[in-house]
Tab-separated table of C-alpha atoms and ligand atoms in Angstrom:
chain	number	residue	atom	x	y	z
A	1	MET	CA	83.307	19.781	58.287
A	2	LYS	CA	86.685	21.599	58.269
A	3	LYS	CA	88.880	18.899	58.513
A	4	ARG	CA	87.137	16.843	55.797
A	5	ARG	CA	87.165	20.026	53.392
A	6	THR	CA	90.862	20.282	54.180
A	7	VAL	CA	91.797	16.886	53.924
A	8	ALA	CA	89.370	16.787	50.126
A	9	ALA	CA	91.267	19.710	49.245
A	10	LEU	CA	95.233	18.139	50.153
A	11	VAL	CA	93.784	15.360	48.115
A	12	LEU	CA	92.684	16.930	45.367
A	13	ALA	CA	96.295	19.129	45.283
A	14	ALA	CA	98.235	15.676	45.556
A	15	VAL	CA	96.263	13.913	42.590
A	16	ALA	CA	96.785	17.046	40.358
A	17	LEU	CA	100.360	17.236	41.486
A	18	ALA	CA	100.331	13.356	40.047
A	19	LEU	CA	98.899	14.457	37.016
A	20	CYS	CA	100.899	17.285	36.681
A	21	SER	CA	104.198	15.316	37.236
A	22	VAL	CA	103.469	12.300	35.209
A	23	ARG	CA	102.342	13.445	31.886
A	24	PRO	CA	105.714	15.583	30.731
A	25	GLU	CA	107.865	12.533	32.229
A	26	ALA	CA	105.707	10.025	30.425
A	27	LEU	CA	105.928	11.993	26.993
A	28	ALA	CA	110.004	12.592	27.586
A	29	GLN	CA	110.691	9.274	28.014
A	30	SER	CA	108.297	7.322	26.085
A	31	ARG	CA	110.714	4.761	24.563
A	32	ARG	CA	112.017	3.851	28.159
A	33	PRO	CA	111.231	0.389	29.300
A	34	VAL	CA	108.358	0.605	32.430
A	35	ALA	CA	110.775	-1.016	35.191
A	36	ARG	CA	113.087	1.813	34.978
A	37	ARG	CA	110.748	4.201	36.705
A	38	SER	CA	112.230	5.512	39.973
A	39	SER	CA	110.767	3.929	43.036
A	40	SER	CA	109.626	7.379	44.413
A	41	ALA	CA	107.499	7.283	41.346
A	42	VAL	CA	106.069	4.059	42.089
A	43	GLU	CA	105.369	4.750	45.850
A	44	HIS	CA	103.392	8.159	44.864
A	45	ALA	CA	101.439	6.173	42.309
A	46	HIS	CA	100.383	3.807	44.867
A	47	GLU	CA	99.789	6.664	47.138
A	48	SER	CA	97.424	8.398	44.609
A	49	THR	CA	95.494	5.244	44.204
A	50	GLY	CA	94.931	5.032	47.936
A	51	LEU	CA	93.873	8.637	47.934
A	52	PHE	CA	91.469	7.918	45.466
A	53	SER	CA	89.794	5.341	47.559
A	54	TYR	CA	89.509	7.284	50.065
A	55	MET	CA	87.529	10.070	48.124
A	56	THR	CA	85.405	6.982	46.961
A	57	VAL	CA	84.764	5.724	50.311
A	58	GLU	CA	83.625	8.860	51.229
A	59	ARG	CA	81.716	10.090	48.349
A	60	ALA	CA	79.695	6.667	48.577
A	61	MET	CA	78.755	7.484	52.263
A	62	ILE	CA	77.538	11.029	51.326
A	63	ALA	CA	75.927	9.262	48.248
A	64	VAL	CA	73.825	6.783	50.750
A	65	CYS	CA	72.750	8.596	53.419
A	66	THR	CA	71.302	11.137	50.836
A	67	GLU	CA	69.656	8.588	49.133
A	68	ARG	CA	68.087	7.603	52.270
A	69	SER	CA	66.839	10.981	53.297
A	70	ASN	CA	65.004	11.172	49.799
A	71	ASP	CA	63.795	7.470	49.846
A	72	PRO	CA	60.082	6.895	50.965
A	73	LEU	CA	61.120	3.317	51.690
A	74	GLY	CA	64.347	4.588	53.562
A	75	SER	CA	65.284	2.343	56.526
A	76	ALA	CA	65.404	4.305	60.123
A	77	PRO	CA	69.049	5.443	61.119
A	78	ILE	CA	69.787	2.894	64.425
A	79	ASP	CA	69.760	6.278	66.343
A	80	VAL	CA	66.200	7.416	65.497
A	81	MET	CA	65.137	3.745	66.215
A	82	GLN	CA	66.352	3.885	69.631
A	83	ALA	CA	64.529	6.825	70.625
A	84	ARG	CA	61.318	5.028	69.509
A	85	PRO	CA	58.933	3.714	71.941
A	86	SER	CA	58.328	-0.114	71.470
A	87	MET	CA	55.322	-1.350	69.510
A	88	ASP	CA	52.974	-4.248	70.318
A	89	VAL	CA	53.579	-7.286	68.019
A	90	ASP	CA	50.017	-7.356	67.032
A	91	ASP	CA	50.739	-3.835	65.851
A	92	PRO	CA	49.371	-4.006	61.804
A	93	GLU	CA	52.822	-2.340	61.142
A	94	VAL	CA	54.806	-5.159	62.992
A	95	VAL	CA	52.714	-7.912	61.490
A	96	ALA	CA	53.327	-6.524	57.931
A	97	GLY	CA	57.051	-6.507	58.636
A	98	ALA	CA	57.426	-9.986	60.278
A	99	GLU	CA	55.499	-11.182	57.210
A	100	ARG	CA	57.791	-8.995	54.826
A	101	ALA	CA	60.644	-10.509	56.813
A	102	GLN	CA	59.321	-14.031	56.478
A	103	ARG	CA	58.981	-13.748	53.174
A	104	LEU	CA	62.352	-12.692	52.256
A	105	LEU	CA	64.099	-15.279	54.180
A	106	PRO	CA	64.170	-17.595	51.838
A	107	LEU	CA	65.762	-14.946	49.259
A	108	ALA	CA	68.006	-13.900	52.073
A	109	LYS	CA	69.427	-17.039	52.974
A	110	LYS	CA	70.474	-17.906	48.921
A	111	TYR	CA	72.043	-14.423	48.634
A	112	ALA	CA	73.973	-14.648	51.785
A	113	ILE	CA	75.298	-18.183	51.047
A	114	ALA	CA	76.405	-16.821	48.083
A	115	SER	CA	78.265	-13.841	49.303
A	116	LEU	CA	80.024	-15.719	51.573
A	117	ARG	CA	81.181	-18.723	49.085
A	118	GLY	CA	82.723	-15.589	46.737
A	119	LEU	CA	84.476	-13.921	49.892
A	120	ALA	CA	85.561	-17.258	51.109
A	121	THR	CA	87.097	-17.470	47.385
A	122	GLU	CA	88.391	-13.836	47.370
A	123	TYR	CA	90.146	-14.222	50.930
A	124	GLY	CA	91.351	-17.910	50.260
A	125	VAL	CA	89.598	-19.543	53.125
A	126	PRO	CA	88.506	-23.416	52.542
A	127	ALA	CA	85.275	-24.068	50.964
A	128	TRP	CA	84.671	-26.864	53.930
A	129	ARG	CA	83.521	-23.957	56.013
A	130	VAL	CA	81.265	-21.636	54.120
A	131	ASN	CA	79.699	-25.311	53.044
A	132	ALA	CA	79.449	-26.430	56.438
A	133	ALA	CA	77.869	-22.628	57.491
A	134	ALA	CA	75.532	-22.894	54.682
A	135	ALA	CA	74.040	-25.654	56.175
A	136	ARG	CA	73.102	-24.340	59.042
A	137	MET	CA	71.905	-21.194	57.321
A	138	GLN	CA	69.533	-22.883	55.007
A	139	ALA	CA	67.775	-24.404	58.804
A	140	VAL	CA	67.104	-21.172	59.359
A	141	THR	CA	63.132	-21.257	58.826
A	142	GLN	CA	61.387	-18.923	61.663
A	143	ILE	CA	61.268	-15.121	62.340
A	144	GLU	CA	59.539	-14.303	65.574
A	145	PRO	CA	58.785	-10.787	66.774
A	146	ASP	CA	59.648	-9.943	70.139
A	147	MET	CA	58.482	-6.886	71.623
A	148	ASP	CA	61.269	-6.805	74.173
A	149	LEU	CA	64.087	-6.554	71.750
A	150	ARG	CA	63.061	-3.428	70.442
A	151	ASP	CA	65.898	-2.057	67.894
A	152	ASN	CA	67.704	-5.299	67.554
A	153	ALA	CA	67.417	-8.537	65.608
A	154	ILE	CA	69.100	-11.317	67.976
A	155	VAL	CA	69.960	-15.087	66.957
A	156	TYR	CA	70.789	-17.756	69.705
A	157	SER	CA	73.228	-20.079	69.414
A	158	ASP	CA	70.876	-22.999	70.835
A	159	ASP	CA	67.975	-21.920	68.745
A	160	ALA	CA	69.604	-22.642	65.299
A	161	ARG	CA	66.050	-21.909	62.974
A	162	THR	CA	64.820	-18.800	64.417
A	163	ILE	CA	65.569	-15.185	63.956
A	164	TYR	CA	64.140	-13.073	66.763
A	165	PHE	CA	63.055	-9.132	65.782
A	166	GLY	CA	62.622	-6.422	67.758
A	167	THR	CA	59.156	-4.923	66.626
A	168	ILE	CA	60.780	-1.475	66.181
A	169	PHE	CA	63.603	-2.827	63.911
A	170	LEU	CA	60.768	-4.613	61.865
A	171	ILE	CA	58.932	-1.302	61.196
A	172	GLY	CA	62.729	0.519	60.569
A	173	LEU	CA	63.344	-1.740	57.360
A	174	PRO	CA	60.467	-0.824	55.000
A	175	SER	CA	62.254	-1.484	51.800
A	176	GLU	CA	63.145	-5.478	50.921
A	177	GLU	CA	66.164	-4.656	50.534
A	178	GLY	CA	66.900	-3.233	54.214
A	179	MET	CA	65.191	-6.212	55.246
A	180	ILE	CA	67.516	-8.634	52.805
A	181	SER	CA	70.791	-6.908	54.346
A	182	VAL	CA	69.511	-7.564	57.745
A	183	LEU	CA	68.560	-10.842	57.337
A	184	ALA	CA	71.611	-11.942	55.810
A	185	HIS	CA	73.632	-10.209	58.716
A	186	GLU	CA	71.768	-12.529	61.131
A	187	LEU	CA	72.299	-15.676	58.796
A	188	THR	CA	75.679	-15.212	58.710
A	189	HIS	CA	76.067	-15.538	62.723
A	190	LEU	CA	73.708	-18.637	62.725
A	191	GLY	CA	75.983	-19.817	60.108
A	192	ASP	CA	79.388	-19.476	62.295
A	193	GLY	CA	77.485	-20.820	64.744
A	194	PRO	CA	79.456	-22.839	67.823
A	195	ARG	CA	82.440	-24.279	66.100
A	196	ASP	CA	83.292	-20.289	64.789
A	197	LEU	CA	83.155	-21.864	61.101
A	198	LEU	CA	83.445	-18.503	59.782
A	199	HIS	CA	86.160	-16.911	61.866
A	200	PRO	CA	89.099	-17.083	59.388
A	201	LEU	CA	86.865	-15.130	57.008
A	202	PHE	CA	86.156	-12.521	59.794
A	203	ASP	CA	89.500	-11.963	60.868
A	204	LEU	CA	90.711	-11.662	57.223
A	205	ILE	CA	88.560	-8.916	56.763
A	206	GLY	CA	88.830	-7.391	60.147
A	207	LYS	CA	92.482	-6.882	59.061
A	208	ARG	CA	91.852	-5.492	55.522
A	209	ALA	CA	89.287	-3.598	56.649
A	210	SER	CA	91.405	-1.976	59.385
A	211	ASN	CA	94.730	-1.543	57.432
A	212	LEU	CA	92.571	0.416	54.727
A	213	THR	CA	90.788	2.726	56.765
A	214	GLY	CA	93.284	3.102	60.142
A	215	LEU	CA	90.233	2.024	62.511
A	216	GLU	CA	91.280	-0.592	65.191
A	217	ILE	CA	89.129	-3.660	64.696
A	218	THR	CA	89.374	-5.954	67.096
A	219	GLY	CA	87.273	-8.408	69.689
A	220	ARG	CA	83.780	-8.975	68.152
A	221	ARG	CA	84.566	-6.285	65.404
A	222	PRO	CA	85.426	-8.492	62.789
A	223	GLU	CA	82.356	-10.643	62.879
A	224	GLU	CA	80.092	-7.979	63.248
A	225	LEU	CA	81.631	-5.814	60.390
A	226	THR	CA	81.575	-8.916	57.973
A	227	CYS	CA	77.988	-9.926	58.858
A	228	ASP	CA	77.443	-5.781	57.312
A	229	VAL	CA	79.478	-6.903	54.382
A	230	VAL	CA	77.512	-9.947	53.605
A	231	GLY	CA	74.713	-7.763	54.025
A	232	ALA	CA	75.529	-4.810	51.455
A	233	ARG	CA	76.644	-8.027	49.108
A	234	SER	CA	73.414	-9.810	49.411
A	235	VAL	CA	71.573	-6.721	48.265
A	236	ARG	CA	73.549	-6.248	45.515
A	237	SER	CA	72.672	-9.868	44.268
A	238	TYR	CA	69.116	-9.306	44.883
A	239	ILE	CA	69.143	-6.020	42.656
A	240	GLU	CA	70.868	-7.813	39.770
A	241	ARG	CA	67.905	-10.532	39.642
A	242	ALA	CA	64.834	-8.534	40.676
A	243	PRO	CA	64.178	-5.332	38.486
A	244	SER	CA	62.212	-2.201	40.207
A	245	ASN	CA	61.747	1.225	38.980
A	246	ASP	CA	64.084	2.577	41.630
A	247	THR	CA	67.591	3.551	40.917
A	248	VAL	CA	70.290	1.268	41.928
A	249	ALA	CA	71.899	3.396	44.030
A	250	ARG	CA	68.798	3.776	45.930
A	251	ARG	CA	68.345	0.147	46.115
A	252	LEU	CA	72.238	-0.022	47.152
A	253	ALA	CA	72.038	2.301	50.025
A	254	ARG	CA	68.911	0.474	51.403
A	255	GLY	CA	71.282	-2.391	52.294
A	256	VAL	CA	73.658	-0.194	54.493
A	257	GLU	CA	71.485	2.919	55.288
A	258	HIS	CA	70.453	2.339	59.022
A	259	ASN	CA	73.771	3.467	59.647
A	260	CYS	CA	73.206	7.214	58.630
A	261	VAL	CA	73.161	8.172	62.562
A	262	THR	CA	73.569	11.714	63.714
A	263	GLU	CA	74.947	10.191	66.953
A	264	ASP	CA	77.747	8.118	66.002
A	265	GLU	CA	78.282	6.231	69.310
A	266	THR	CA	79.862	2.927	69.678
A	267	ASP	CA	80.016	-0.559	72.003
A	268	GLU	CA	81.788	-2.687	72.702
A	269	TYR	CA	80.802	-5.062	69.716
A	270	HIS	CA	80.518	-3.043	66.835
A	271	LEU	CA	82.122	-0.048	65.090
A	272	SER	CA	79.983	2.955	65.468
A	273	PRO	CA	77.534	2.995	62.451
A	274	ARG	CA	79.562	5.294	60.826
A	275	SER	CA	82.698	3.977	61.018
A	276	THR	CA	80.782	0.685	59.631
A	277	LEU	CA	79.720	2.689	56.308
A	278	ARG	CA	83.186	3.253	55.926
A	279	ALA	CA	84.727	-0.015	56.465
A	280	VAL	CA	81.889	-1.887	54.121
A	281	PHE	CA	82.963	0.270	51.483
A	282	ALA	CA	86.624	0.357	51.726
A	283	VAL	CA	86.510	-3.518	51.503
A	284	ASN	CA	83.567	-3.320	48.870
A	285	PRO	CA	85.288	-0.556	46.391
A	286	ALA	CA	82.893	-1.720	43.865
A	287	LEU	CA	79.758	-1.363	45.607
A	288	ALA	CA	80.815	2.150	46.748
A	289	ARG	CA	81.342	2.816	43.275
A	290	ALA	CA	78.035	1.411	41.903
A	291	ILE	CA	76.197	3.640	44.703
A	292	ILE	CA	78.230	6.628	43.548
A	293	GLY	CA	77.519	5.830	39.857
A	294	GLY	CA	73.736	5.146	40.047
A	295	THR	CA	72.906	7.950	42.012
A	296	SER	CA	69.539	9.562	41.499
A	297	ASP	CA	68.843	12.953	40.100
A	298	ASP	CA	69.157	14.855	43.443
A	299	THR	CA	72.533	13.440	44.559
A	300	GLY	CA	74.351	16.072	42.628
A	301	SER	CA	76.608	18.855	44.342
A	302	THR	CA	73.759	19.745	46.576
A	303	SER	CA	74.268	16.376	48.264
A	304	ILE	CA	77.724	17.266	49.674
A	305	LYS	CA	76.261	20.710	51.199
A	306	ARG	CA	73.438	18.801	53.002
A	307	TYR	CA	75.983	16.258	54.407
A	308	GLN	CA	76.327	16.872	58.179
A	309	PRO	CA	79.669	14.833	59.540
A	310	SER	CA	78.384	13.752	62.841
A	311	ARG	CA	80.450	13.810	66.117
A	312	VAL	CA	82.344	10.758	66.912
A	313	THR	CA	82.526	9.305	70.221
A	314	THR	CA	84.772	6.716	70.885
A	315	SER	CA	83.761	5.698	73.968
A	316	PRO	CA	81.717	2.879	74.752
A	317	SER	CA	78.991	4.958	75.848
A	318	ARG	CA	75.966	2.909	74.575
A	319	ALA	CA	74.818	-0.291	76.855
A	320	ALA	CA	75.298	-3.702	75.124
A	321	GLY	CA	71.840	-4.652	73.833
A	322	THR	CA	70.810	-1.728	72.342
A	323	HIS	CA	72.707	-1.813	69.170
A	324	PRO	CA	70.739	-3.722	66.157
A	325	HIS	CA	71.326	-7.193	65.279
A	326	HIS	CA	73.526	-8.293	68.554
A	327	ARG	CA	74.427	-12.079	68.724
A	328	LEU	CA	74.217	-12.636	72.413
A	329	ARG	CA	75.423	-15.762	72.616
B	1	LIG	ZN1	81.856	-17.270	66.094
B	2	LIG	ZN1	75.648	-8.608	64.569
């Protein structure tokens, strides 16, 4: 907490300094061509932009987790789900969750494919790759609840039509937005498939997120991060087309808020949940701004007081398979 405050204070000081130092110069030298600005001034402006986006990301993380805690349909955080007992597939809540997933699957396919197309254009990935992945995603038709999967969803490369859902996970995602995000995540794994169709995109997004956040994003993590980015973007597309009485911020938050954990632990495949949030917002500043800009009434200054930065554990203390939406093979 203390460290964060210090960083925030430094950022404010740097921004204030930048504003103070630019203004008189701009007034005094208003007739000078822009090209004559000194290189140090340019560097300073660049650095300020970086600081602004850092603040945007941090504020969006606070906003998401505040929305989650006030939302009757908020997703359960990953660490809370992990602590719950497994539910039987016949439990009415599980049945309702599976029906919700099955009903939203066509929409999730549509928006996940559209998000991938947008990302491919943005990152310069050949269209044939997304077209081939989209064909695989269109073939997914089944949701299969599985008690033993607990708080995970899993897809198997030799069963390209089915997304398997742990019963705890089905119950932990009561909102349509939360469900669409997880479905889009799993669909992205299935779209990638055994030919690794989407790996060039995974690598580019992983590198960009790493450059922006300083996080080490290697191994399977670029893929998991990209699946989460597709999930968050799919929710945004869904919200634009399906009106609701809930605020845009609350609805956008549902796409990522299962990462609002207290125990911020990681495994060998994923970034920690809070690092995932940070990376998703770093590569989607527009999403971060939309969440900050569209917060509900009770997310003013009080939300900052309520925010408890969690302890960061970097050791892979979590056993593989206990994290949501793994692809095992
Ligand atoms: Zn792959
Ligand atoms: Zn995954």
